[in-house]
CSV table of C-alpha atoms and ligand atoms in Angstrom, one decimal:
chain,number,residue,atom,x,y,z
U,1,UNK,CA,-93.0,112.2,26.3
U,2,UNK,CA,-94.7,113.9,28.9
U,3,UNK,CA,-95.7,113.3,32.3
U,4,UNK,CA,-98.7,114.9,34.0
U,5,UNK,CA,-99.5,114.4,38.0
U,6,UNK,CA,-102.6,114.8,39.6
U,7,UNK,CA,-102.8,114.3,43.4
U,8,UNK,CA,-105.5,113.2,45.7
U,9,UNK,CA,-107.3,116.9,46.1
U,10,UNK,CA,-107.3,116.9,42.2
U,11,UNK,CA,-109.2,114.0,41.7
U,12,UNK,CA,-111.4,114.1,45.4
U,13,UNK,CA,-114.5,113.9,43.3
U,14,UNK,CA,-116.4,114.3,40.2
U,15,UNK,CA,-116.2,117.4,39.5
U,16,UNK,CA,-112.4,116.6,39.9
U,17,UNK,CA,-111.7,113.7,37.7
U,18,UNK,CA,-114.0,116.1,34.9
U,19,UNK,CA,-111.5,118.5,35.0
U,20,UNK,CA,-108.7,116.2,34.6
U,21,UNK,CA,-110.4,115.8,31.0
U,22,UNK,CA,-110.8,119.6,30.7
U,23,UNK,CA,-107.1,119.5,31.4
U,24,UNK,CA,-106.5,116.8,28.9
U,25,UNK,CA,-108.7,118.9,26.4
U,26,UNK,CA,-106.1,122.0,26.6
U,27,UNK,CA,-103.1,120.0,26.5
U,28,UNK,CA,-103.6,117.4,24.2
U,29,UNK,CA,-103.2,113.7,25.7
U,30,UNK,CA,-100.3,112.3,22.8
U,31,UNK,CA,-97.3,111.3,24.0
U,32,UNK,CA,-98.2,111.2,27.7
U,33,UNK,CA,-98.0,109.5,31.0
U,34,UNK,CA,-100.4,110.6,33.5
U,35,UNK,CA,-99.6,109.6,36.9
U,36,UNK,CA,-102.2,109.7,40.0
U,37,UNK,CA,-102.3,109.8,43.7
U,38,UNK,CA,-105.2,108.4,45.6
U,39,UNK,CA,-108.3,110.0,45.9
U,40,UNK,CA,-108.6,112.7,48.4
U,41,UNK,CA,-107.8,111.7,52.0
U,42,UNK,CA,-108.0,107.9,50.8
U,43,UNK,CA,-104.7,107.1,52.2
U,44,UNK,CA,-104.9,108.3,55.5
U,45,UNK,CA,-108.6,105.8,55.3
U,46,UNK,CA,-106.2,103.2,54.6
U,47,UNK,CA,-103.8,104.1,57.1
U,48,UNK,CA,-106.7,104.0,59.5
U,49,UNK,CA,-107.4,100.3,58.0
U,50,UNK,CA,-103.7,99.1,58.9
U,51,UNK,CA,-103.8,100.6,62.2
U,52,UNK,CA,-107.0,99.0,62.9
U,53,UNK,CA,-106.0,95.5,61.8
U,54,UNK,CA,-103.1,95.9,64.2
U,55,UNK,CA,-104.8,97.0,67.1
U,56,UNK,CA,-108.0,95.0,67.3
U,57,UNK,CA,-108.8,91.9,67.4
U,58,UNK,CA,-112.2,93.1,66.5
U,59,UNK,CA,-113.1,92.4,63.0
U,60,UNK,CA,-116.3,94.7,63.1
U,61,UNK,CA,-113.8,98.1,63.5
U,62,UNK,CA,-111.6,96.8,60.5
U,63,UNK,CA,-114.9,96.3,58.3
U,64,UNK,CA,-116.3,99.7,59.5
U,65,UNK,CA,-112.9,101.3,58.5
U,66,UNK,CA,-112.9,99.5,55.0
U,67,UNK,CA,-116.2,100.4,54.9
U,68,UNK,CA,-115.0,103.8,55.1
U,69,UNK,CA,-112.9,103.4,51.6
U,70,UNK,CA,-115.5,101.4,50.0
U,71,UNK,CA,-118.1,103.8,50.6
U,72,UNK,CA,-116.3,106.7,49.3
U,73,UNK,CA,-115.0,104.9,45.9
U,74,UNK,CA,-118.5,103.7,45.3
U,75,UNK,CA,-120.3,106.8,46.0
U,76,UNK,CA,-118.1,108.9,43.7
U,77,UNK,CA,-118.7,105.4,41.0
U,78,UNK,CA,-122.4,106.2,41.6
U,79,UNK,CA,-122.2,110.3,40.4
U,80,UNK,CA,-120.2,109.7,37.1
U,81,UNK,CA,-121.9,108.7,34.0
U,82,UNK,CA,-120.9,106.1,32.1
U,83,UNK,CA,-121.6,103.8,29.8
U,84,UNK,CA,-119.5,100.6,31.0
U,85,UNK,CA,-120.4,101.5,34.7
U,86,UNK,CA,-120.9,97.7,35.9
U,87,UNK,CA,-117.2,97.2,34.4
U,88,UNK,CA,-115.9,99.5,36.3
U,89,UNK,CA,-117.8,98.3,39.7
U,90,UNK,CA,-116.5,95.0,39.0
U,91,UNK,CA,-112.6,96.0,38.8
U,92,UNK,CA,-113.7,97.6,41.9
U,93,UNK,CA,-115.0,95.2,43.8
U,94,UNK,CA,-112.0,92.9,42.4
U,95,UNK,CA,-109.4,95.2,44.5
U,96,UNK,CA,-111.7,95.2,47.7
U,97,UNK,CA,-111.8,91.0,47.5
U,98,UNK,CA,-107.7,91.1,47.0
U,99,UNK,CA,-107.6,93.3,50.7
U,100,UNK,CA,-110.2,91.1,52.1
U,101,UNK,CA,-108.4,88.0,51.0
U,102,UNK,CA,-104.8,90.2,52.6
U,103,UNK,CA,-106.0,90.8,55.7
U,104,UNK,CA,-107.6,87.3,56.0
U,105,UNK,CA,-104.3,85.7,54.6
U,106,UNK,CA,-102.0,87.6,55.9
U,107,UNK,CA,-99.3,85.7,58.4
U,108,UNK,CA,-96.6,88.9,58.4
U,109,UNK,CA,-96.3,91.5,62.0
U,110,UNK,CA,-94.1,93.5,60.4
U,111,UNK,CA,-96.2,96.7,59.9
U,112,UNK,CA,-94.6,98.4,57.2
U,113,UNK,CA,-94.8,95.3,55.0
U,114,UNK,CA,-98.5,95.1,55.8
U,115,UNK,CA,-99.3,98.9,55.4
U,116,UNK,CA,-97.3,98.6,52.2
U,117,UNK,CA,-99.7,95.3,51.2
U,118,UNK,CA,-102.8,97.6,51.9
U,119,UNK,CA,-102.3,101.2,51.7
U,120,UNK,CA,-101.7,101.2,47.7
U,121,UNK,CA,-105.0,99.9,46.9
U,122,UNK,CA,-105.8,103.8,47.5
U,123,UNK,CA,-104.2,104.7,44.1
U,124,UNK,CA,-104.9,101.1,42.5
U,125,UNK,CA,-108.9,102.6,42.3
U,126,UNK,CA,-108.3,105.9,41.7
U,127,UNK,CA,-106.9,104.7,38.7
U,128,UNK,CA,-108.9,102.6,37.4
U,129,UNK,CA,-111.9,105.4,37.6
U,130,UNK,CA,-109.8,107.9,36.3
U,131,UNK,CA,-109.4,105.4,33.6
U,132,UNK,CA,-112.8,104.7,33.4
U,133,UNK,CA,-113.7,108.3,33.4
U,134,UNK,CA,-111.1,109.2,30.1
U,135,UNK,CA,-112.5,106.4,28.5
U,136,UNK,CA,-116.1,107.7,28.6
U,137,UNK,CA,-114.8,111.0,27.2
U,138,UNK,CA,-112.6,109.2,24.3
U,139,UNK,CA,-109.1,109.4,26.0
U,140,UNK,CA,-108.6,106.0,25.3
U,141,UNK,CA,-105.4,105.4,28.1
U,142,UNK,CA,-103.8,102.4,28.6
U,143,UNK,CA,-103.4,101.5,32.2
U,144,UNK,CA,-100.5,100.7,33.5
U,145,UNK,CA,-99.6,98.6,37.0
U,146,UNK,CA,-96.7,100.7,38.1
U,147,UNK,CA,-95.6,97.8,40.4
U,148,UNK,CA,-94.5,95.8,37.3
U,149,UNK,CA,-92.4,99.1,36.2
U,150,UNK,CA,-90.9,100.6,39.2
U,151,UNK,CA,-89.0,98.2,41.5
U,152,UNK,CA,-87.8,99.3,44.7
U,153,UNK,CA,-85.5,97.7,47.7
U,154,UNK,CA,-87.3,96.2,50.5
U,155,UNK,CA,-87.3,99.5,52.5
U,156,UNK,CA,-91.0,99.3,52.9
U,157,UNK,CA,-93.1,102.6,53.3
U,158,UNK,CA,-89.7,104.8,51.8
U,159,UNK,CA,-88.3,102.1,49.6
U,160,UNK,CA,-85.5,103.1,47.2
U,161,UNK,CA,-85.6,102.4,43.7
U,162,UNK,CA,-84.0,100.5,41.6
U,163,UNK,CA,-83.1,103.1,38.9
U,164,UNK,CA,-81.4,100.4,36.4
U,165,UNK,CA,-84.0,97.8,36.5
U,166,UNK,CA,-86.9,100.6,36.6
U,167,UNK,CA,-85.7,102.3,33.4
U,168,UNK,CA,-85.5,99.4,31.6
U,169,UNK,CA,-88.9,98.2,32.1
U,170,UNK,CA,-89.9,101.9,31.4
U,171,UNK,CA,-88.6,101.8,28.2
U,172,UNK,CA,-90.3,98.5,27.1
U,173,UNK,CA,-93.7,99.8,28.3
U,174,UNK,CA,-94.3,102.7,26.9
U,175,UNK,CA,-94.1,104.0,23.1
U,176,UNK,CA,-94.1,107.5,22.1
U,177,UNK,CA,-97.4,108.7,21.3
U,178,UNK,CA,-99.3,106.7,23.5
U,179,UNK,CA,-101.5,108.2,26.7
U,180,UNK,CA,-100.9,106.0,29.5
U,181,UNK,CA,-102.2,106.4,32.8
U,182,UNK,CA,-100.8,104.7,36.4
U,183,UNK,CA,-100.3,105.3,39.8
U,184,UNK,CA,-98.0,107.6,42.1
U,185,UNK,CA,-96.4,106.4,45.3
U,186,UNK,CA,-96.3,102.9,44.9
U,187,UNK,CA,-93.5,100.5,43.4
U,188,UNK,CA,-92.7,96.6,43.9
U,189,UNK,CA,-90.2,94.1,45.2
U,190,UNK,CA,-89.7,91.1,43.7
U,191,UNK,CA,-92.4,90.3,42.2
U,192,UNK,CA,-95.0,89.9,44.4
U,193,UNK,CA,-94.6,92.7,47.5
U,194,UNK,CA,-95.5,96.0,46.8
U,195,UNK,CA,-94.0,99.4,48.4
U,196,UNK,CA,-94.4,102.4,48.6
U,197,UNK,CA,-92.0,105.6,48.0
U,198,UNK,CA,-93.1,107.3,51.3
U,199,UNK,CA,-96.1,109.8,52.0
U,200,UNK,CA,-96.8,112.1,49.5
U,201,UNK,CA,-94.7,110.2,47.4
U,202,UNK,CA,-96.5,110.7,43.8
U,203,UNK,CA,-95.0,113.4,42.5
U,204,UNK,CA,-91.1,111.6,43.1
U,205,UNK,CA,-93.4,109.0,40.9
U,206,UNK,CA,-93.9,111.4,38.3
U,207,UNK,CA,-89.9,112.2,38.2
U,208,UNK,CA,-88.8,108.8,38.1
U,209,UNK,CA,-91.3,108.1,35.1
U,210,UNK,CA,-89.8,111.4,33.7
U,211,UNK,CA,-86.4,110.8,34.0
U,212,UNK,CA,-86.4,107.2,32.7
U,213,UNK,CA,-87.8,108.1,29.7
U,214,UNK,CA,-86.1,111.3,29.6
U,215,UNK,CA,-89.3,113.1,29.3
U,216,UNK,CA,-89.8,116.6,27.3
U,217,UNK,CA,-91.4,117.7,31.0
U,218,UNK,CA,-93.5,116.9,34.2
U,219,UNK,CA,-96.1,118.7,35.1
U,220,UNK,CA,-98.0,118.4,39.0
U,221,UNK,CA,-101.4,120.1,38.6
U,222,UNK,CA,-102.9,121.3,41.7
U,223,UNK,CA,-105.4,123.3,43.7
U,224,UNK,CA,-103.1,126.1,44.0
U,225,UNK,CA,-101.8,128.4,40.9
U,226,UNK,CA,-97.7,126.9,41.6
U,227,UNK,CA,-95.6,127.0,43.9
U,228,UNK,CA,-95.9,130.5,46.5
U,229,UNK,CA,-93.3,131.6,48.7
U,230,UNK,CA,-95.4,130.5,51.6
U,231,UNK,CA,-98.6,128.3,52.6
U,232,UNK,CA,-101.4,130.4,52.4
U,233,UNK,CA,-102.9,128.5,55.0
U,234,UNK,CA,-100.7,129.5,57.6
U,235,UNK,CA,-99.1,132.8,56.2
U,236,UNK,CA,-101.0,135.5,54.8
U,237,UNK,CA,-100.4,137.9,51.0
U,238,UNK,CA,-98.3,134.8,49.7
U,239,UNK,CA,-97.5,135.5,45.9
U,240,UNK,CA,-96.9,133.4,43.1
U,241,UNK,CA,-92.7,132.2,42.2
U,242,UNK,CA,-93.1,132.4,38.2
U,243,UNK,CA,-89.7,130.4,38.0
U,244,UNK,CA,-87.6,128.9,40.6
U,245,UNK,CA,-84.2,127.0,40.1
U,246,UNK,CA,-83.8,123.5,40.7
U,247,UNK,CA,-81.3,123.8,43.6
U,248,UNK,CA,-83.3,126.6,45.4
U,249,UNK,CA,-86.6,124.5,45.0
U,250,UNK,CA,-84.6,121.3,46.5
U,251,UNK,CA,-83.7,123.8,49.5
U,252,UNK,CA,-87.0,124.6,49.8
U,253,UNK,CA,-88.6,121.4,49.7
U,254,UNK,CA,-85.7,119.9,52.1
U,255,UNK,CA,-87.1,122.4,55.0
U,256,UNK,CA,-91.0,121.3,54.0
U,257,UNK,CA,-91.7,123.3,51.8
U,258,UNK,CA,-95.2,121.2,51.2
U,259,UNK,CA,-95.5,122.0,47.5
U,260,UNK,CA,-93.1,119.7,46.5
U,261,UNK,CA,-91.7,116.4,47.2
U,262,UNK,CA,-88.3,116.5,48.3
U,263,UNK,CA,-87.0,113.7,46.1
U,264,UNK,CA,-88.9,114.5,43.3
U,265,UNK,CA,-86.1,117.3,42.0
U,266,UNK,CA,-82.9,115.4,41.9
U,267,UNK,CA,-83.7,112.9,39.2
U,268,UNK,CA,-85.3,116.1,37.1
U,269,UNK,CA,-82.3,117.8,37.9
U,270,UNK,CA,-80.3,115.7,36.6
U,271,UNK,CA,-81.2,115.1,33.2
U,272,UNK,CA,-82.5,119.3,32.8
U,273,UNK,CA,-86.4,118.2,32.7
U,274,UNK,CA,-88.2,121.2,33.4
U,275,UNK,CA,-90.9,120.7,35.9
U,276,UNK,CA,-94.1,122.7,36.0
U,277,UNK,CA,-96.4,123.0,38.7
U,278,UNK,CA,-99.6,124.5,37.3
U,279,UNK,CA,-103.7,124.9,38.5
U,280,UNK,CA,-106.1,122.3,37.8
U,281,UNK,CA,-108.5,124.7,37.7
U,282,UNK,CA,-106.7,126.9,34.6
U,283,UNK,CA,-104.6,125.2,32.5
U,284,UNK,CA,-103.9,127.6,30.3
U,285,UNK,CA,-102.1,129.6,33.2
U,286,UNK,CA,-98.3,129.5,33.4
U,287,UNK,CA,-97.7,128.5,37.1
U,288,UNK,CA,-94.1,127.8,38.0
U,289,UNK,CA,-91.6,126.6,36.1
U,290,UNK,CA,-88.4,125.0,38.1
U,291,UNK,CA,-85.2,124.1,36.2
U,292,UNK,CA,-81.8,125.5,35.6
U,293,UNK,CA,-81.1,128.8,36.4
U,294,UNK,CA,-80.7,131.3,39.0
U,295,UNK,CA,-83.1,131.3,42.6
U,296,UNK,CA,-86.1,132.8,42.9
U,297,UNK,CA,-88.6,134.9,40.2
U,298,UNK,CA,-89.8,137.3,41.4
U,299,UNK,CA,-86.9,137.6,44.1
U,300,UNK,CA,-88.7,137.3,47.7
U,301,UNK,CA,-88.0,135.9,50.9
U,302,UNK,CA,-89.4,132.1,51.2
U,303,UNK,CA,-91.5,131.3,53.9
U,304,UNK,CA,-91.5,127.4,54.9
U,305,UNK,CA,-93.7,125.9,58.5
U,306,UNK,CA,-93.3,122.7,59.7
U,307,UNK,CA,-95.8,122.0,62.4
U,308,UNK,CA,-95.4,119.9,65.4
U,309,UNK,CA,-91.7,119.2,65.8
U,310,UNK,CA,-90.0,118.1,68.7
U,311,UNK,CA,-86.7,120.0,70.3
U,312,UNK,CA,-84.1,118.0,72.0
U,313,UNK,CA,-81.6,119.3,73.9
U,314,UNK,CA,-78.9,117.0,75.0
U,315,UNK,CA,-75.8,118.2,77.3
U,316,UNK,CA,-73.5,115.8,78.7
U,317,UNK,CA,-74.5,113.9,82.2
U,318,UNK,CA,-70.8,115.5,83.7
U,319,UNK,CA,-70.2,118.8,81.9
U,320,UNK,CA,-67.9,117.7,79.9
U,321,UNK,CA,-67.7,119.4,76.4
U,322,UNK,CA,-70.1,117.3,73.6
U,323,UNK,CA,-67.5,116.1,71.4
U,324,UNK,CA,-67.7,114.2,68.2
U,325,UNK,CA,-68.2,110.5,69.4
U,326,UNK,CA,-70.9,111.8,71.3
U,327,UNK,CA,-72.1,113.1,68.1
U,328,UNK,CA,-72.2,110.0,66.3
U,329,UNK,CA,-73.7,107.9,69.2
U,330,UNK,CA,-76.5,110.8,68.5
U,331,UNK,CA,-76.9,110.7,65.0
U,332,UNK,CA,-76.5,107.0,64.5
U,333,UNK,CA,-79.6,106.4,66.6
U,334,UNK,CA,-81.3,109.1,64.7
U,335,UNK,CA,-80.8,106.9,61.5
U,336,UNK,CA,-81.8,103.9,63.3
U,337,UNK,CA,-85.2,105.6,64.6
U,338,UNK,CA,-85.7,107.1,61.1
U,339,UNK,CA,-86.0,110.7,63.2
U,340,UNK,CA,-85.1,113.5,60.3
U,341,UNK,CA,-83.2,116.5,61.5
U,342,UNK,CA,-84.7,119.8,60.5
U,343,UNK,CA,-82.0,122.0,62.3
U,344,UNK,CA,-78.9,121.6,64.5
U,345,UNK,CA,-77.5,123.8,67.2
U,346,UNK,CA,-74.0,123.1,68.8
U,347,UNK,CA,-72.4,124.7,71.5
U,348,UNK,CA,-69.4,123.1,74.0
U,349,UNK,CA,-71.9,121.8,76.4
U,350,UNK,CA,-74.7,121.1,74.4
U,351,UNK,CA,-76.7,120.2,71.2
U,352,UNK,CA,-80.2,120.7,70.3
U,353,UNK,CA,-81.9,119.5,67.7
U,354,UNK,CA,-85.1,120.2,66.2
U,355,UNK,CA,-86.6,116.9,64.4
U,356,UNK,CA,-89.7,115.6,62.9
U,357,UNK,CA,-90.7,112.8,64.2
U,358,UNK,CA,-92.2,111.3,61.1
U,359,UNK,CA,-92.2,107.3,62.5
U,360,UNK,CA,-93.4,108.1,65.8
U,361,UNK,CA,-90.1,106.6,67.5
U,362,UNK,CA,-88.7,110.3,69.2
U,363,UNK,CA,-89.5,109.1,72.5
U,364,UNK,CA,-87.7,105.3,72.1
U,365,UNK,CA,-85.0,107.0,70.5
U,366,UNK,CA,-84.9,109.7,73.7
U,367,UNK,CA,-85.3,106.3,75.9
U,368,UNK,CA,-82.0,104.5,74.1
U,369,UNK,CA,-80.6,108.0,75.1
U,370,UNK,CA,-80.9,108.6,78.4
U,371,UNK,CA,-78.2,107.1,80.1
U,372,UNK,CA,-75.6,108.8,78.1
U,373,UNK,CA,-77.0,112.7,78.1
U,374,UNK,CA,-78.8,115.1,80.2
U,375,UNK,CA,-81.7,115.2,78.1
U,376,UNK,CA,-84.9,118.0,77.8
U,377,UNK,CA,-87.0,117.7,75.2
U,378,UNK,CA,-90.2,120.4,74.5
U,379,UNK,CA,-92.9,118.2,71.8
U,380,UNK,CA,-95.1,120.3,69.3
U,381,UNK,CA,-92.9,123.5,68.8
U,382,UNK,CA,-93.2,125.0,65.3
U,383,UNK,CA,-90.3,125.3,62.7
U,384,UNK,CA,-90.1,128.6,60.6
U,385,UNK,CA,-87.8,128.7,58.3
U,386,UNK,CA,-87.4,131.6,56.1
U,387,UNK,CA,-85.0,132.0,52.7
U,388,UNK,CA,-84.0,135.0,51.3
U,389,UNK,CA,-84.9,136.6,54.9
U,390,UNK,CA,-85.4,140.4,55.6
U,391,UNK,CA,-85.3,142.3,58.4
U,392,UNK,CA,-88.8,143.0,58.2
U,393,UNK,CA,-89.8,139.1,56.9
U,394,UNK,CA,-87.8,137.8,60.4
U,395,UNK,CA,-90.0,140.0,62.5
U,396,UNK,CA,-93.1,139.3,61.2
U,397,UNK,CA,-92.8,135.5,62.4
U,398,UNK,CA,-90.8,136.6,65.3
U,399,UNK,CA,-93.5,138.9,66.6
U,400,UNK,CA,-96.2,137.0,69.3
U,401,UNK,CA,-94.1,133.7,69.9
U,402,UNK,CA,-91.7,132.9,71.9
U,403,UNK,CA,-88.4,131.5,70.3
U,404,UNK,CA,-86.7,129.1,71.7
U,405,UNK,CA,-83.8,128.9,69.2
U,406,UNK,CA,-83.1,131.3,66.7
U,407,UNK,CA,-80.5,130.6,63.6
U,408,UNK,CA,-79.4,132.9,60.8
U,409,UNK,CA,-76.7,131.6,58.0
U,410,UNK,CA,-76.4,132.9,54.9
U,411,UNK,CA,-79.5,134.3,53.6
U,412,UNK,CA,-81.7,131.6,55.4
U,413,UNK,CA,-83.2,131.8,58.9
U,414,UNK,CA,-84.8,129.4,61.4
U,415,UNK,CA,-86.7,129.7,64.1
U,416,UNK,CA,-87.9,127.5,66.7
U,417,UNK,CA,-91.0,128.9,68.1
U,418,UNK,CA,-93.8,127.6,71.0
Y,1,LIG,N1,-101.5,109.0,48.2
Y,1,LIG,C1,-100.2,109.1,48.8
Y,1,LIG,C2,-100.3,110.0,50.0
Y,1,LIG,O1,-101.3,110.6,50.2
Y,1,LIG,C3,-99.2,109.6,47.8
Y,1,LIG,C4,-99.5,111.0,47.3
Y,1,LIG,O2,-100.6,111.6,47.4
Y,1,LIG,O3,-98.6,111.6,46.7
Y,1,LIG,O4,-99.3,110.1,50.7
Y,2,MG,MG1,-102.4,111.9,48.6
């Protein structure tokens, strides 16, 4: 088998769910599992749904932002053609009763539960259009529910999986030769709560499906021609990595590298599947390739950005050196907040960190701390970090900002900037 993944910018519209079948018409759609993310920013809709329902006890802002989803499924409904169109409207409007019937129903104020109830509904319809859609086109696929395939723990919004049980029911579904198609991001406990594997979490989807069924390869198609060794958004002249190794990719997604998932690599890794990351847009193209071998082709430094971090710096309240139980008080909250740790910096007095505060919880967490450490903390400072560094490459991100910590080890460098 084979496992293809197309995320939310590759399937934003018409004109992107068509190419999926232009894809589909290169690569031949046998022995296949295509996996999907929800269409464009549809998540974040969502999010904006859940958020609503918790703040308001206004019912006309929580229909406005369903409305919001609705609208946007519908419309893009409206510009395909096809011959079973009041079908598909009518598996649509099926998922939008289920949420209306949640967020009438619902009796749970735990918020990850609930965004977990409500947020999936974003790749439940894409889909079933993109089902739709192949259908028209002959690519008969059978749909699959994921959430009856891939069970997780009760960790809503990063749940883990439960490997055992999930390739099991992996096998049973699907038979070689088949196309199926099914959703990224999304899993189930027990059998009625669904979760979800964190944000951006479809193309760990499309490694799980791969390594359960021990897939020939996965492929992510995206807007981009593979993986570069920086964001063109925020760096300029990136170029094209023609192969990276599986450890060196991990590294990179590990400091946000935005290409990949973090956890997609490991279970790939593990069982040698190669994975591609190609263009939508030119699928005869070779992209990047990632499996076992050495770094980086061609061999370059790697430039990574994460945005809007926040550096703590925590000293003890007497001067007294930071030893290791202070360290573990520290870090044992950070696992309790769910803050992640991008870089560390240790001296006798002190110890900054730079983290992301993914959860929103850096300020309780700086609240539980207070007592215990002298405590200064700087919001929205950028994180560079740079692999393979130069000379030259450290300059050019050094150059107009001012760095508040600066870290070199090995042939990787970080930089805190304002
Ligand atoms: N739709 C989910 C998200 O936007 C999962 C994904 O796109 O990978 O986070
Ligand atoms: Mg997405």
């Amino acid at each position: 088998m084979r496992v293809f993944k197309f995320g939310g910018a590759s399937v934003k519209d018409v004109t992107g769910l068509e190419n999926v079948v232009s894809v589909l018409r290169h690569t031949g759609a046998k022995d296949l599992v295509i996996v999907v993310s929800a269409m464009g920013k549809t998540t974040n809709a969502l999010e904006q749904v859940v958020d609503t329902y918790f703040e308001n006890s206004n019912s006309t802002l929580l229909t406005t932002a369903l409305e919001v989803v609705r609208n946007y499924h519908f419309q893009i409904i409206d510009q395909v053609s096809l011959d079973k169109k009041q079908a598909l409207f009518g598996k649509i409007e099926a998922f939008f009763a289920e949420i209306e019937a949640f967020l009438t129903n619902n009796q749970s104020s735990d918020y990850d539960q609930v965004y977990d109830q409500l947020v999936p509904y974003g790749e439940l319809l894409s889909s079933t259009i993109l089902q739709a859609v192949l259908e028209q086109q002959d690519f008969a696929a059978q749909w699959l529910d994921i959430r009856t395939i891939l069970k997780t723990d009760s960790n809503f919004r990063e749940a883990k999986v439960n490997w055992k049980l999930t390739e099991k029911n992996f096998k049973e579904h699907i038979n070689s030769g088949g196309l199926y198609l099914t959703q990224g991001f999304i899993g189930s406990y027990k059998p009625s709560l669904t979760t979800t594997l964190g944000r951006e979490g479809s193309d760990y989807t499309a490694a799980i499906i791969g390594y359960c069924l021990s897939a020939e390869s996965v492929t992510i198609w995206k807007d981009v021609p593979g993986v570069l060794n920086a964001d063109p958004r925020y760096f300029e002249n990136a170029t094209l990595l023609s192969a990276i190794s599986y450890n060196e990719a991990i590294e990179l997604a590990f400091y946000g590298a935005s290409v990949i998932h973090p956890k997609t690599l490991q279970p790939l890794q593990q069982k040698g599947i190669p994975l591609y990351v190609k263009p939508f847009l030119n699928p005869a193209a070779a992209g990047t390739c990632i499996s076992e071998r050495d770094t980086i082709e061609p061999y370059s430094p790697c430039f990574i950005l994460k945005r809007n971090e926040v550096l703590i710096k925590l000293s003890s309240l007497d001067f007294s050196f930071m030893l290791e139980e202070h360290l573990g008080e520290v870090f044992s909250l950070m696992a309790e907040y769910r803050v992640k740790v991008d870089l560390i910096q240790h001296s006798a007095i002190s110890f900054s960190l730079c983290v992301d505060d993914k959860f929103n919880t850096v300020t309780k967490m700086l609240c539980a701390l207070q007592n215990r450490f002298k405590i200064q903390v700087i919001y929205g400072v950028n994180l560079y970090t740079i692999r393979h560094f130069t000379p030259e490459a450290l300059v050019k991100i050094e150059v107009d900002k001012e760095v508040l910590v600066k870290q070199v080890a090995g042939n990787m460098a970080q930089l805190v900037v304002k």
